[in-house]
JSON list of C-alpha atoms in Angstrom, two decimals:
[
{"chain": "A", "resi": 1, "resn": "MET", "atom": "CA", "xyz": [0.00, 0.00, 0.00]},
{"chain": "A", "resi": 2, "resn": "ALA", "atom": "CA", "xyz": [1.22, 3.51, -0.80]},
{"chain": "A", "resi": 3, "resn": "ARG", "atom": "CA", "xyz": [2.73, 5.38, 2.12]},
{"chain": "A", "resi": 4, "resn": "HIS", "atom": "CA", "xyz": [1.63, 8.73, 0.79]},
{"chain": "A", "resi": 5, "resn": "ARG", "atom": "CA", "xyz": [-1.56, 10.65, 0.12]},
{"chain": "A", "resi": 6, "resn": "TYR", "atom": "CA", "xyz": [-2.26, 13.18, -2.60]},
{"chain": "A", "resi": 7, "resn": "VAL", "atom": "CA", "xyz": [-3.57, 16.69, -2.39]},
{"chain": "A", "resi": 8, "resn": "PHE", "atom": "CA", "xyz": [-4.59, 17.84, -5.86]},
{"chain": "A", "resi": 9, "resn": "VAL", "atom": "CA", "xyz": [-4.73, 21.55, -6.68]},
{"chain": "A", "resi": 10, "resn": "GLY", "atom": "CA", "xyz": [-6.85, 22.65, -9.63]},
{"chain": "A", "resi": 11, "resn": "GLY", "atom": "CA", "xyz": [-8.32, 25.78, -11.15]},
{"chain": "A", "resi": 12, "resn": "LEU", "atom": "CA", "xyz": [-8.54, 27.72, -14.37]},
{"chain": "A", "resi": 13, "resn": "HIS", "atom": "CA", "xyz": [-5.27, 29.05, -15.76]},
{"chain": "A", "resi": 14, "resn": "ARG", "atom": "CA", "xyz": [-4.16, 32.26, -14.03]},
{"chain": "A", "resi": 15, "resn": "SER", "atom": "CA", "xyz": [-6.35, 31.56, -11.01]},
{"chain": "A", "resi": 16, "resn": "GLY", "atom": "CA", "xyz": [-3.48, 31.28, -8.52]},
{"chain": "A", "resi": 17, "resn": "THR", "atom": "CA", "xyz": [-2.97, 27.51, -8.52]},
{"chain": "A", "resi": 18, "resn": "SER", "atom": "CA", "xyz": [0.83, 27.81, -8.65]},
{"chain": "A", "resi": 19, "resn": "LEU", "atom": "CA", "xyz": [0.83, 30.14, -5.64]},
{"chain": "A", "resi": 20, "resn": "VAL", "atom": "CA", "xyz": [-1.37, 27.80, -3.61]},
{"chain": "A", "resi": 21, "resn": "GLN", "atom": "CA", "xyz": [0.74, 24.80, -4.61]},
{"chain": "A", "resi": 22, "resn": "ARG", "atom": "CA", "xyz": [3.84, 26.55, -3.28]},
{"chain": "A", "resi": 23, "resn": "LEU", "atom": "CA", "xyz": [2.10, 27.37, 0.00]},
{"chain": "A", "resi": 24, "resn": "ILE", "atom": "CA", "xyz": [1.08, 23.73, 0.45]},
{"chain": "A", "resi": 25, "resn": "ALA", "atom": "CA", "xyz": [4.58, 22.52, -0.46]},
{"chain": "A", "resi": 26, "resn": "ALA", "atom": "CA", "xyz": [6.00, 24.67, 2.35]},
{"chain": "A", "resi": 27, "resn": "LEU", "atom": "CA", "xyz": [4.07, 22.67, 4.97]},
{"chain": "A", "resi": 28, "resn": "PRO", "atom": "CA", "xyz": [5.96, 19.96, 6.88]},
{"chain": "A", "resi": 29, "resn": "GLY", "atom": "CA", "xyz": [5.53, 16.50, 5.43]},
{"chain": "A", "resi": 30, "resn": "VAL", "atom": "CA", "xyz": [4.58, 17.64, 1.92]},
{"chain": "A", "resi": 31, "resn": "ALA", "atom": "CA", "xyz": [6.54, 16.82, -1.24]},
{"chain": "A", "resi": 32, "resn": "ALA", "atom": "CA", "xyz": [6.07, 18.61, -4.57]},
{"chain": "A", "resi": 33, "resn": "ILE", "atom": "CA", "xyz": [7.28, 18.09, -8.11]},
{"chain": "A", "resi": 34, "resn": "SER", "atom": "CA", "xyz": [10.29, 20.27, -8.83]},
{"chain": "A", "resi": 35, "resn": "ASP", "atom": "CA", "xyz": [12.80, 20.77, -11.63]},
{"chain": "A", "resi": 36, "resn": "ALA", "atom": "CA", "xyz": [10.69, 18.75, -14.06]},
{"chain": "A", "resi": 37, "resn": "PRO", "atom": "CA", "xyz": [11.11, 19.41, -17.81]},
{"chain": "A", "resi": 38, "resn": "VAL", "atom": "CA", "xyz": [7.49, 20.47, -18.17]},
{"chain": "A", "resi": 39, "resn": "PRO", "atom": "CA", "xyz": [5.57, 23.76, -17.78]},
{"chain": "A", "resi": 40, "resn": "GLU", "atom": "CA", "xyz": [5.05, 24.82, -14.16]},
{"chain": "A", "resi": 41, "resn": "ASN", "atom": "CA", "xyz": [6.09, 21.36, -12.87]},
{"chain": "A", "resi": 42, "resn": "GLU", "atom": "CA", "xyz": [2.60, 20.13, -13.70]},
{"chain": "A", "resi": 43, "resn": "GLY", "atom": "CA", "xyz": [2.11, 16.43, -13.19]},
{"chain": "A", "resi": 44, "resn": "VAL", "atom": "CA", "xyz": [-0.40, 16.18, -16.01]},
{"chain": "A", "resi": 45, "resn": "TYR", "atom": "CA", "xyz": [2.56, 16.31, -18.42]},
{"chain": "A", "resi": 46, "resn": "LEU", "atom": "CA", "xyz": [4.53, 13.65, -16.55]},
{"chain": "A", "resi": 47, "resn": "GLN", "atom": "CA", "xyz": [2.07, 10.78, -16.77]},
{"chain": "A", "resi": 48, "resn": "GLY", "atom": "CA", "xyz": [1.00, 8.69, -19.73]},
{"chain": "A", "resi": 49, "resn": "ALA", "atom": "CA", "xyz": [-2.15, 7.10, -18.36]},
{"chain": "A", "resi": 50, "resn": "ILE", "atom": "CA", "xyz": [-4.51, 9.92, -19.41]},
{"chain": "A", "resi": 51, "resn": "PRO", "atom": "CA", "xyz": [-3.73, 11.61, -22.76]},
{"chain": "A", "resi": 52, "resn": "HIS", "atom": "CA", "xyz": [-2.55, 15.20, -22.55]},
{"chain": "A", "resi": 53, "resn": "THR", "atom": "CA", "xyz": [-1.86, 16.78, -25.92]},
{"chain": "A", "resi": 54, "resn": "ALA", "atom": "CA", "xyz": [-2.07, 20.28, -27.40]},
{"chain": "A", "resi": 55, "resn": "ARG", "atom": "CA", "xyz": [-5.84, 19.76, -27.54]},
{"chain": "A", "resi": 56, "resn": "HIS", "atom": "CA", "xyz": [-6.10, 18.90, -23.85]},
{"chain": "A", "resi": 57, "resn": "GLY", "atom": "CA", "xyz": [-5.90, 21.44, -21.06]},
{"chain": "A", "resi": 58, "resn": "ARG", "atom": "CA", "xyz": [-6.11, 24.50, -23.34]},
{"chain": "A", "resi": 59, "resn": "PRO", "atom": "CA", "xyz": [-6.76, 27.74, -21.46]},
{"chain": "A", "resi": 60, "resn": "MET", "atom": "CA", "xyz": [-10.38, 28.86, -21.75]},
{"chain": "A", "resi": 61, "resn": "HIS", "atom": "CA", "xyz": [-11.33, 25.56, -23.40]},
{"chain": "A", "resi": 62, "resn": "PHE", "atom": "CA", "xyz": [-10.64, 22.49, -21.26]},
{"chain": "A", "resi": 63, "resn": "ALA", "atom": "CA", "xyz": [-12.99, 23.23, -18.37]},
{"chain": "A", "resi": 64, "resn": "THR", "atom": "CA", "xyz": [-16.11, 23.19, -20.55]},
{"chain": "A", "resi": 65, "resn": "ASP", "atom": "CA", "xyz": [-15.04, 20.36, -22.86]},
{"chain": "A", "resi": 66, "resn": "PRO", "atom": "CA", "xyz": [-17.25, 17.35, -22.03]},
{"chain": "A", "resi": 67, "resn": "ALA", "atom": "CA", "xyz": [-14.41, 15.01, -22.98]},
{"chain": "A", "resi": 68, "resn": "GLN", "atom": "CA", "xyz": [-12.23, 16.55, -20.25]},
{"chain": "A", "resi": 69, "resn": "HIS", "atom": "CA", "xyz": [-14.79, 16.07, -17.47]},
{"chain": "A", "resi": 70, "resn": "LEU", "atom": "CA", "xyz": [-13.50, 12.81, -16.02]},
{"chain": "A", "resi": 71, "resn": "VAL", "atom": "CA", "xyz": [-15.60, 11.13, -13.36]},
{"chain": "A", "resi": 72, "resn": "GLU", "atom": "CA", "xyz": [-16.03, 7.83, -11.59]},
{"chain": "A", "resi": 73, "resn": "GLY", "atom": "CA", "xyz": [-17.12, 4.93, -13.75]},
{"chain": "A", "resi": 74, "resn": "GLY", "atom": "CA", "xyz": [-15.62, 6.30, -16.96]},
{"chain": "A", "resi": 75, "resn": "GLY", "atom": "CA", "xyz": [-13.02, 4.82, -19.25]},
{"chain": "A", "resi": 76, "resn": "PHE", "atom": "CA", "xyz": [-10.08, 5.90, -17.04]},
{"chain": "A", "resi": 77, "resn": "ASP", "atom": "CA", "xyz": [-11.57, 4.48, -13.84]},
{"chain": "A", "resi": 78, "resn": "ARG", "atom": "CA", "xyz": [-9.27, 1.43, -13.90]},
{"chain": "A", "resi": 79, "resn": "LEU", "atom": "CA", "xyz": [-6.56, 0.03, -11.66]},
{"chain": "A", "resi": 80, "resn": "GLU", "atom": "CA", "xyz": [-4.01, 0.10, -14.47]},
{"chain": "A", "resi": 81, "resn": "VAL", "atom": "CA", "xyz": [-4.56, 3.86, -14.86]},
{"chain": "A", "resi": 82, "resn": "ARG", "atom": "CA", "xyz": [-3.89, 4.42, -11.18]},
{"chain": "A", "resi": 83, "resn": "ASP", "atom": "CA", "xyz": [-0.79, 2.21, -11.29]},
{"chain": "A", "resi": 84, "resn": "ARG", "atom": "CA", "xyz": [0.58, 3.98, -14.38]},
{"chain": "A", "resi": 85, "resn": "ILE", "atom": "CA", "xyz": [0.09, 7.42, -12.82]},
{"chain": "A", "resi": 86, "resn": "GLU", "atom": "CA", "xyz": [1.84, 6.31, -9.64]},
{"chain": "A", "resi": 87, "resn": "ALA", "atom": "CA", "xyz": [4.75, 4.83, -11.58]},
{"chain": "A", "resi": 88, "resn": "ASP", "atom": "CA", "xyz": [5.15, 7.89, -13.80]},
{"chain": "A", "resi": 89, "resn": "TRP", "atom": "CA", "xyz": [5.05, 10.34, -10.91]},
{"chain": "A", "resi": 90, "resn": "ALA", "atom": "CA", "xyz": [7.22, 8.36, -8.51]},
{"chain": "A", "resi": 91, "resn": "PRO", "atom": "CA", "xyz": [10.59, 9.74, -9.77]},
{"chain": "A", "resi": 92, "resn": "TRP", "atom": "CA", "xyz": [9.45, 13.33, -9.29]},
{"chain": "A", "resi": 93, "resn": "PHE", "atom": "CA", "xyz": [8.38, 13.20, -5.64]},
{"chain": "A", "resi": 94, "resn": "ALA", "atom": "CA", "xyz": [10.51, 12.92, -2.53]},
{"chain": "A", "resi": 95, "resn": "ASP", "atom": "CA", "xyz": [9.37, 10.46, 0.12]},
{"chain": "A", "resi": 96, "resn": "ALA", "atom": "CA", "xyz": [6.79, 12.24, 2.29]},
{"chain": "A", "resi": 97, "resn": "PRO", "atom": "CA", "xyz": [3.36, 11.57, 3.81]},
{"chain": "A", "resi": 98, "resn": "TRP", "atom": "CA", "xyz": [1.73, 14.03, 1.39]},
{"chain": "A", "resi": 99, "resn": "ARG", "atom": "CA", "xyz": [2.29, 14.72, -2.29]},
{"chain": "A", "resi": 100, "resn": "VAL", "atom": "CA", "xyz": [0.91, 17.96, -3.72]},
{"chain": "A", "resi": 101, "resn": "GLU", "atom": "CA", "xyz": [0.22, 17.88, -7.46]},
{"chain": "A", "resi": 102, "resn": "LYS", "atom": "CA", "xyz": [-0.95, 20.99, -9.29]},
{"chain": "A", "resi": 103, "resn": "SER", "atom": "CA", "xyz": [-2.32, 21.01, -12.83]},
{"chain": "A", "resi": 104, "resn": "PRO", "atom": "CA", "xyz": [-5.21, 23.20, -14.03]},
{"chain": "A", "resi": 105, "resn": "PRO", "atom": "CA", "xyz": [-7.05, 20.17, -15.53]},
{"chain": "A", "resi": 106, "resn": "ASN", "atom": "CA", "xyz": [-7.34, 18.72, -12.04]},
{"chain": "A", "resi": 107, "resn": "LEU", "atom": "CA", "xyz": [-10.37, 21.01, -11.89]},
{"chain": "A", "resi": 108, "resn": "THR", "atom": "CA", "xyz": [-12.27, 18.62, -14.15]},
{"chain": "A", "resi": 109, "resn": "ARG", "atom": "CA", "xyz": [-10.71, 15.36, -12.90]},
{"chain": "A", "resi": 110, "resn": "MET", "atom": "CA", "xyz": [-11.46, 15.51, -9.18]},
{"chain": "A", "resi": 111, "resn": "ARG", "atom": "CA", "xyz": [-14.17, 12.87, -9.19]},
{"chain": "A", "resi": 112, "resn": "LEU", "atom": "CA", "xyz": [-11.98, 10.46, -11.17]},
{"chain": "A", "resi": 113, "resn": "TYR", "atom": "CA", "xyz": [-8.95, 11.10, -8.98]},
{"chain": "A", "resi": 114, "resn": "GLN", "atom": "CA", "xyz": [-11.05, 10.50, -5.87]},
{"chain": "A", "resi": 115, "resn": "GLN", "atom": "CA", "xyz": [-11.99, 7.11, -7.29]},
{"chain": "A", "resi": 116, "resn": "LEU", "atom": "CA", "xyz": [-8.38, 6.26, -8.18]},
{"chain": "A", "resi": 117, "resn": "PHE", "atom": "CA", "xyz": [-6.91, 7.67, -4.96]},
{"chain": "A", "resi": 118, "resn": "PRO", "atom": "CA", "xyz": [-9.65, 7.35, -2.31]},
{"chain": "A", "resi": 119, "resn": "LEU", "atom": "CA", "xyz": [-7.67, 9.18, 0.40]},
{"chain": "A", "resi": 120, "resn": "ALA", "atom": "CA", "xyz": [-6.89, 12.16, -1.85]},
{"chain": "A", "resi": 121, "resn": "GLN", "atom": "CA", "xyz": [-7.93, 15.68, -0.93]},
{"chain": "A", "resi": 122, "resn": "PHE", "atom": "CA", "xyz": [-8.62, 18.57, -3.29]},
{"chain": "A", "resi": 123, "resn": "VAL", "atom": "CA", "xyz": [-8.01, 22.30, -3.25]},
{"chain": "A", "resi": 124, "resn": "VAL", "atom": "CA", "xyz": [-10.00, 24.30, -5.81]},
{"chain": "A", "resi": 125, "resn": "VAL", "atom": "CA", "xyz": [-8.55, 27.75, -6.47]},
{"chain": "A", "resi": 126, "resn": "ILE", "atom": "CA", "xyz": [-10.84, 30.40, -7.93]},
{"chain": "A", "resi": 127, "resn": "ARG", "atom": "CA", "xyz": [-10.21, 34.01, -8.91]},
{"chain": "A", "resi": 128, "resn": "HIS", "atom": "CA", "xyz": [-12.46, 36.84, -10.03]},
{"chain": "A", "resi": 129, "resn": "PRO", "atom": "CA", "xyz": [-13.66, 36.14, -13.58]},
{"chain": "A", "resi": 130, "resn": "GLU", "atom": "CA", "xyz": [-12.70, 39.63, -14.74]},
{"chain": "A", "resi": 131, "resn": "ALA", "atom": "CA", "xyz": [-9.11, 39.09, -13.57]},
{"chain": "A", "resi": 132, "resn": "VAL", "atom": "CA", "xyz": [-8.88, 35.58, -15.06]},
{"chain": "A", "resi": 133, "resn": "ALA", "atom": "CA", "xyz": [-10.21, 36.79, -18.41]},
{"chain": "A", "resi": 134, "resn": "ALA", "atom": "CA", "xyz": [-7.79, 39.72, -18.56]},
{"chain": "A", "resi": 135, "resn": "ALA", "atom": "CA", "xyz": [-4.81, 37.63, -17.42]},
{"chain": "A", "resi": 136, "resn": "THR", "atom": "CA", "xyz": [-5.49, 34.88, -19.96]},
{"chain": "A", "resi": 137, "resn": "ARG", "atom": "CA", "xyz": [-6.24, 36.98, -23.03]},
{"chain": "A", "resi": 138, "resn": "LYS", "atom": "CA", "xyz": [-2.59, 36.81, -24.22]},
{"chain": "A", "resi": 139, "resn": "TRP", "atom": "CA", "xyz": [-3.08, 33.09, -24.89]},
{"chain": "A", "resi": 140, "resn": "VAL", "atom": "CA", "xyz": [-6.64, 32.97, -26.23]},
{"chain": "A", "resi": 141, "resn": "ASP", "atom": "CA", "xyz": [-8.36, 34.31, -29.34]},
{"chain": "A", "resi": 142, "resn": "LEU", "atom": "CA", "xyz": [-11.63, 35.14, -27.57]},
{"chain": "A", "resi": 143, "resn": "ASP", "atom": "CA", "xyz": [-13.12, 38.46, -26.55]},
{"chain": "A", "resi": 144, "resn": "LEU", "atom": "CA", "xyz": [-13.15, 39.22, -22.84]},
{"chain": "A", "resi": 145, "resn": "PRO", "atom": "CA", "xyz": [-16.93, 38.83, -22.31]},
{"chain": "A", "resi": 146, "resn": "ALA", "atom": "CA", "xyz": [-16.76, 35.37, -23.91]},
{"chain": "A", "resi": 147, "resn": "MET", "atom": "CA", "xyz": [-13.89, 34.49, -21.59]},
{"chain": "A", "resi": 148, "resn": "ALA", "atom": "CA", "xyz": [-15.95, 35.57, -18.60]},
{"chain": "A", "resi": 149, "resn": "ASP", "atom": "CA", "xyz": [-18.75, 33.33, -19.87]},
{"chain": "A", "resi": 150, "resn": "HIS", "atom": "CA", "xyz": [-16.32, 30.44, -20.01]},
{"chain": "A", "resi": 151, "resn": "TRP", "atom": "CA", "xyz": [-15.37, 31.09, -16.37]},
{"chain": "A", "resi": 152, "resn": "LEU", "atom": "CA", "xyz": [-19.03, 30.99, -15.40]},
{"chain": "A", "resi": 153, "resn": "HIS", "atom": "CA", "xyz": [-19.78, 27.77, -17.30]},
{"chain": "A", "resi": 154, "resn": "ALA", "atom": "CA", "xyz": [-16.65, 26.13, -15.86]},
{"chain": "A", "resi": 155, "resn": "HIS", "atom": "CA", "xyz": [-17.44, 27.02, -12.26]},
{"chain": "A", "resi": 156, "resn": "GLU", "atom": "CA", "xyz": [-21.05, 25.93, -12.60]},
{"chain": "A", "resi": 157, "resn": "ARG", "atom": "CA", "xyz": [-19.65, 22.53, -13.56]},
{"chain": "A", "resi": 158, "resn": "VAL", "atom": "CA", "xyz": [-17.33, 22.66, -10.55]},
{"chain": "A", "resi": 159, "resn": "ALA", "atom": "CA", "xyz": [-20.29, 23.47, -8.30]},
{"chain": "A", "resi": 160, "resn": "GLY", "atom": "CA", "xyz": [-21.96, 20.32, -9.57]},
{"chain": "A", "resi": 161, "resn": "ASP", "atom": "CA", "xyz": [-18.89, 18.21, -8.79]},
{"chain": "A", "resi": 162, "resn": "LEU", "atom": "CA", "xyz": [-18.21, 19.50, -5.28]},
{"chain": "A", "resi": 163, "resn": "PRO", "atom": "CA", "xyz": [-20.98, 17.52, -3.53]},
{"chain": "A", "resi": 164, "resn": "TRP", "atom": "CA", "xyz": [-19.40, 14.29, -4.81]},
{"chain": "A", "resi": 165, "resn": "LEU", "atom": "CA", "xyz": [-16.08, 14.95, -3.06]},
{"chain": "A", "resi": 166, "resn": "HIS", "atom": "CA", "xyz": [-15.26, 13.75, 0.44]},
{"chain": "A", "resi": 167, "resn": "SER", "atom": "CA", "xyz": [-12.41, 16.19, 1.10]},
{"chain": "A", "resi": 168, "resn": "VAL", "atom": "CA", "xyz": [-12.30, 19.52, -0.70]},
{"chain": "A", "resi": 169, "resn": "LEU", "atom": "CA", "xyz": [-11.40, 23.11, 0.13]},
{"chain": "A", "resi": 170, "resn": "VAL", "atom": "CA", "xyz": [-12.36, 26.04, -2.09]},
{"chain": "A", "resi": 171, "resn": "LEU", "atom": "CA", "xyz": [-9.88, 28.92, -1.85]},
{"chain": "A", "resi": 172, "resn": "ARG", "atom": "CA", "xyz": [-10.39, 32.29, -3.50]},
{"chain": "A", "resi": 173, "resn": "TYR", "atom": "CA", "xyz": [-7.24, 33.95, -4.79]},
{"chain": "A", "resi": 174, "resn": "GLU", "atom": "CA", "xyz": [-8.43, 37.25, -3.35]},
{"chain": "A", "resi": 175, "resn": "ASP", "atom": "CA", "xyz": [-8.68, 35.80, 0.16]},
{"chain": "A", "resi": 176, "resn": "VAL", "atom": "CA", "xyz": [-5.21, 34.26, -0.14]},
{"chain": "A", "resi": 177, "resn": "VAL", "atom": "CA", "xyz": [-3.51, 37.50, -1.14]},
{"chain": "A", "resi": 178, "resn": "ALA", "atom": "CA", "xyz": [-5.48, 39.54, 1.41]},
{"chain": "A", "resi": 179, "resn": "ALA", "atom": "CA", "xyz": [-4.45, 37.30, 4.31]},
{"chain": "A", "resi": 180, "resn": "PRO", "atom": "CA", "xyz": [-1.76, 34.81, 3.25]},
{"chain": "A", "resi": 181, "resn": "ASP", "atom": "CA", "xyz": [-0.94, 33.74, 6.82]},
{"chain": "A", "resi": 182, "resn": "ARG", "atom": "CA", "xyz": [-4.59, 32.83, 7.31]},
{"chain": "A", "resi": 183, "resn": "ALA", "atom": "CA", "xyz": [-4.55, 30.87, 4.06]},
{"chain": "A", "resi": 184, "resn": "MET", "atom": "CA", "xyz": [-1.48, 28.96, 5.21]},
{"chain": "A", "resi": 185, "resn": "ALA", "atom": "CA", "xyz": [-3.20, 28.12, 8.49]},
{"chain": "A", "resi": 186, "resn": "MET", "atom": "CA", "xyz": [-6.29, 26.89, 6.62]},
{"chain": "A", "resi": 187, "resn": "LEU", "atom": "CA", "xyz": [-4.22, 24.68, 4.33]},
{"chain": "A", "resi": 188, "resn": "ALA", "atom": "CA", "xyz": [-2.32, 23.22, 7.29]},
{"chain": "A", "resi": 189, "resn": "ALA", "atom": "CA", "xyz": [-5.58, 22.49, 9.09]},
{"chain": "A", "resi": 190, "resn": "PHE", "atom": "CA", "xyz": [-7.06, 20.90, 5.97]},
{"chain": "A", "resi": 191, "resn": "LEU", "atom": "CA", "xyz": [-4.15, 18.43, 5.76]},
{"chain": "A", "resi": 192, "resn": "ASP", "atom": "CA", "xyz": [-4.02, 18.07, 9.56]},
{"chain": "A", "resi": 193, "resn": "LEU", "atom": "CA", "xyz": [-0.43, 19.32, 9.61]},
{"chain": "A", "resi": 194, "resn": "GLU", "atom": "CA", "xyz": [1.49, 21.75, 11.74]},
{"chain": "A", "resi": 195, "resn": "PRO", "atom": "CA", "xyz": [1.46, 25.33, 10.42]},
{"chain": "A", "resi": 196, "resn": "ALA", "atom": "CA", "xyz": [4.49, 26.80, 8.69]},
{"chain": "A", "resi": 197, "resn": "PRO", "atom": "CA", "xyz": [5.68, 30.31, 7.82]},
{"chain": "A", "resi": 198, "resn": "LEU", "atom": "CA", "xyz": [4.98, 31.77, 4.42]},
{"chain": "A", "resi": 199, "resn": "PRO", "atom": "CA", "xyz": [7.56, 30.58, 1.89]},
{"chain": "A", "resi": 200, "resn": "GLU", "atom": "CA", "xyz": [7.48, 33.85, -0.10]},
{"chain": "A", "resi": 201, "resn": "PRO", "atom": "CA", "xyz": [6.00, 37.35, -0.15]},
{"chain": "A", "resi": 202, "resn": "VAL", "atom": "CA", "xyz": [2.47, 37.40, -1.56]},
{"chain": "A", "resi": 203, "resn": "ARG", "atom": "CA", "xyz": [1.11, 40.32, -3.55]},
{"chain": "A", "resi": 204, "resn": "ASP", "atom": "CA", "xyz": [-2.28, 41.11, -5.06]},
{"chain": "A", "resi": 205, "resn": "GLY", "atom": "CA", "xyz": [-2.05, 40.65, -8.82]},
{"chain": "A", "resi": 206, "resn": "ASN", "atom": "CA", "xyz": [-5.62, 41.75, -9.49]},
{"chain": "A", "resi": 207, "resn": "VAL", "atom": "CA", "xyz": [-4.72, 45.44, -9.47]},
{"chain": "A", "resi": 208, "resn": "ALA", "atom": "CA", "xyz": [-3.05, 45.02, -12.87]},
{"chain": "A", "resi": 209, "resn": "TYR", "atom": "CA", "xyz": [-6.34, 43.99, -14.47]},
{"chain": "A", "resi": 210, "resn": "ALA", "atom": "CA", "xyz": [-8.77, 46.50, -13.01]},
{"chain": "A", "resi": 211, "resn": "GLY", "atom": "CA", "xyz": [-11.10, 47.90, -15.65]},
{"chain": "A", "resi": 212, "resn": "ALA", "atom": "CA", "xyz": [-10.10, 45.48, -18.42]},
{"chain": "A", "resi": 213, "resn": "VAL", "atom": "CA", "xyz": [-13.59, 43.98, -18.55]},
{"chain": "A", "resi": 214, "resn": "THR", "atom": "CA", "xyz": [-16.75, 44.35, -16.47]},
{"chain": "A", "resi": 215, "resn": "LEU", "atom": "CA", "xyz": [-19.28, 41.62, -15.87]},
{"chain": "A", "resi": 216, "resn": "SER", "atom": "CA", "xyz": [-22.70, 42.23, -17.37]},
{"chain": "A", "resi": 217, "resn": "ALA", "atom": "CA", "xyz": [-25.74, 42.08, -15.10]},
{"chain": "A", "resi": 218, "resn": "PRO", "atom": "CA", "xyz": [-26.57, 38.47, -16.11]},
{"chain": "A", "resi": 219, "resn": "GLN", "atom": "CA", "xyz": [-22.93, 37.44, -15.68]},
{"chain": "A", "resi": 220, "resn": "ALA", "atom": "CA", "xyz": [-22.77, 39.14, -12.28]},
{"chain": "A", "resi": 221, "resn": "ALA", "atom": "CA", "xyz": [-25.84, 37.21, -11.13]},
{"chain": "A", "resi": 222, "resn": "ARG", "atom": "CA", "xyz": [-24.12, 33.94, -12.03]},
{"chain": "A", "resi": 223, "resn": "ALA", "atom": "CA", "xyz": [-20.86, 34.97, -10.34]},
{"chain": "A", "resi": 224, "resn": "ALA", "atom": "CA", "xyz": [-22.60, 36.09, -7.14]},
{"chain": "A", "resi": 225, "resn": "PRO", "atom": "CA", "xyz": [-22.61, 32.62, -5.46]},
{"chain": "A", "resi": 226, "resn": "TRP", "atom": "CA", "xyz": [-18.82, 32.77, -5.46]},
{"chain": "A", "resi": 227, "resn": "GLY", "atom": "CA", "xyz": [-18.82, 36.25, -3.91]},
{"chain": "A", "resi": 228, "resn": "TYR", "atom": "CA", "xyz": [-17.88, 38.13, -7.07]},
{"chain": "A", "resi": 229, "resn": "GLY", "atom": "CA", "xyz": [-19.47, 41.22, -8.60]},
{"chain": "A", "resi": 230, "resn": "PRO", "atom": "CA", "xyz": [-18.78, 43.74, -11.38]},
{"chain": "A", "resi": 231, "resn": "GLY", "atom": "CA", "xyz": [-15.74, 45.97, -11.24]},
{"chain": "A", "resi": 232, "resn": "MET", "atom": "CA", "xyz": [-13.56, 43.33, -9.50]},
{"chain": "A", "resi": 233, "resn": "GLU", "atom": "CA", "xyz": [-15.89, 43.40, -6.49]},
{"chain": "A", "resi": 234, "resn": "VAL", "atom": "CA", "xyz": [-15.19, 40.70, -3.90]},
{"chain": "A", "resi": 235, "resn": "ARG", "atom": "CA", "xyz": [-17.80, 40.08, -1.21]},
{"chain": "A", "resi": 236, "resn": "PRO", "atom": "CA", "xyz": [-17.35, 38.07, 1.98]},
{"chain": "A", "resi": 237, "resn": "ARG", "atom": "CA", "xyz": [-18.04, 34.37, 1.57]},
{"chain": "A", "resi": 238, "resn": "GLU", "atom": "CA", "xyz": [-18.12, 31.54, 4.07]},
{"chain": "A", "resi": 239, "resn": "VAL", "atom": "CA", "xyz": [-15.29, 29.06, 3.91]},
{"chain": "A", "resi": 240, "resn": "GLN", "atom": "CA", "xyz": [-16.33, 26.14, 1.72]},
{"chain": "A", "resi": 241, "resn": "VAL", "atom": "CA", "xyz": [-14.78, 22.92, 2.96]},
{"chain": "A", "resi": 242, "resn": "ALA", "atom": "CA", "xyz": [-15.74, 19.28, 3.26]},
{"chain": "A", "resi": 243, "resn": "HIS", "atom": "CA", "xyz": [-13.88, 16.55, 5.14]},
{"chain": "A", "resi": 244, "resn": "PRO", "atom": "CA", "xyz": [-14.92, 13.19, 6.61]},
{"chain": "A", "resi": 245, "resn": "LEU", "atom": "CA", "xyz": [-13.67, 14.34, 10.02]},
{"chain": "A", "resi": 246, "resn": "TRP", "atom": "CA", "xyz": [-15.78, 17.10, 11.53]},
{"chain": "A", "resi": 247, "resn": "SER", "atom": "CA", "xyz": [-12.79, 18.29, 13.58]},
{"chain": "A", "resi": 248, "resn": "VAL", "atom": "CA", "xyz": [-10.72, 18.91, 10.45]},
{"chain": "A", "resi": 249, "resn": "ALA", "atom": "CA", "xyz": [-13.46, 20.80, 8.62]},
{"chain": "A", "resi": 250, "resn": "HIS", "atom": "CA", "xyz": [-14.22, 22.80, 11.76]},
{"chain": "A", "resi": 251, "resn": "GLY", "atom": "CA", "xyz": [-10.52, 23.64, 12.18]},
{"chain": "A", "resi": 252, "resn": "VAL", "atom": "CA", "xyz": [-10.35, 24.98, 8.64]},
{"chain": "A", "resi": 253, "resn": "ARG", "atom": "CA", "xyz": [-13.44, 27.13, 9.18]},
{"chain": "A", "resi": 254, "resn": "MET", "atom": "CA", "xyz": [-12.09, 28.50, 12.46]},
{"chain": "A", "resi": 255, "resn": "ARG", "atom": "CA", "xyz": [-8.81, 29.50, 10.86]},
{"chain": "A", "resi": 256, "resn": "GLY", "atom": "CA", "xyz": [-10.64, 31.04, 7.93]},
{"chain": "A", "resi": 257, "resn": "GLY", "atom": "CA", "xyz": [-12.42, 33.43, 10.23]}
]
């Protein structure tokens, strides 16, 4: 039996997944992929069990592609897929109780990964749709309102997946950059680990995208459940966490204020 557990970090491109992965990797007992010959040390490129080509994982495309929504009972829900992933990732992780793996497509694979790795936990990172659209436009030939629509469709799919997950924490980028020490404490509580100091300074990157695009009234209504409004507005939102142990979920909520 494996001596490690996985925590998978997922979110749309430019949502802050790399930042959150680094925060988790700074916790005691957590190993992360490093110095891999792939973009952003993303494990999705380092395994051959689930195809990942130029048509998979594309920014502003993958999260609404039905073929990329991988769930329990599908074609990849097989022991040989799990074993191949483990074998392919093994050289890239140090020996530790936890392995953190960050790839944006994890956002649409959580239900499958839970089936393959039943003790896995998930961190979903979200960021204001106006900021994500503006930050991603350099890669995508879509207008900004269409990119905001993609964000909304993607996160509505995520909302449908969350009730299927045993252990999941939703973190907003804006809450992380506003109070990074609190975010570190929440992540430590979620993994039931001792807290650790911040590994790096954290700054708010949203200021660079203010005014680039504004949500329409219908878009704002759909973004409201996540605490987002037009003009980069961020409203308070209760910590969204699930865990089989009440004490762990309660600890996360307490540290989240």
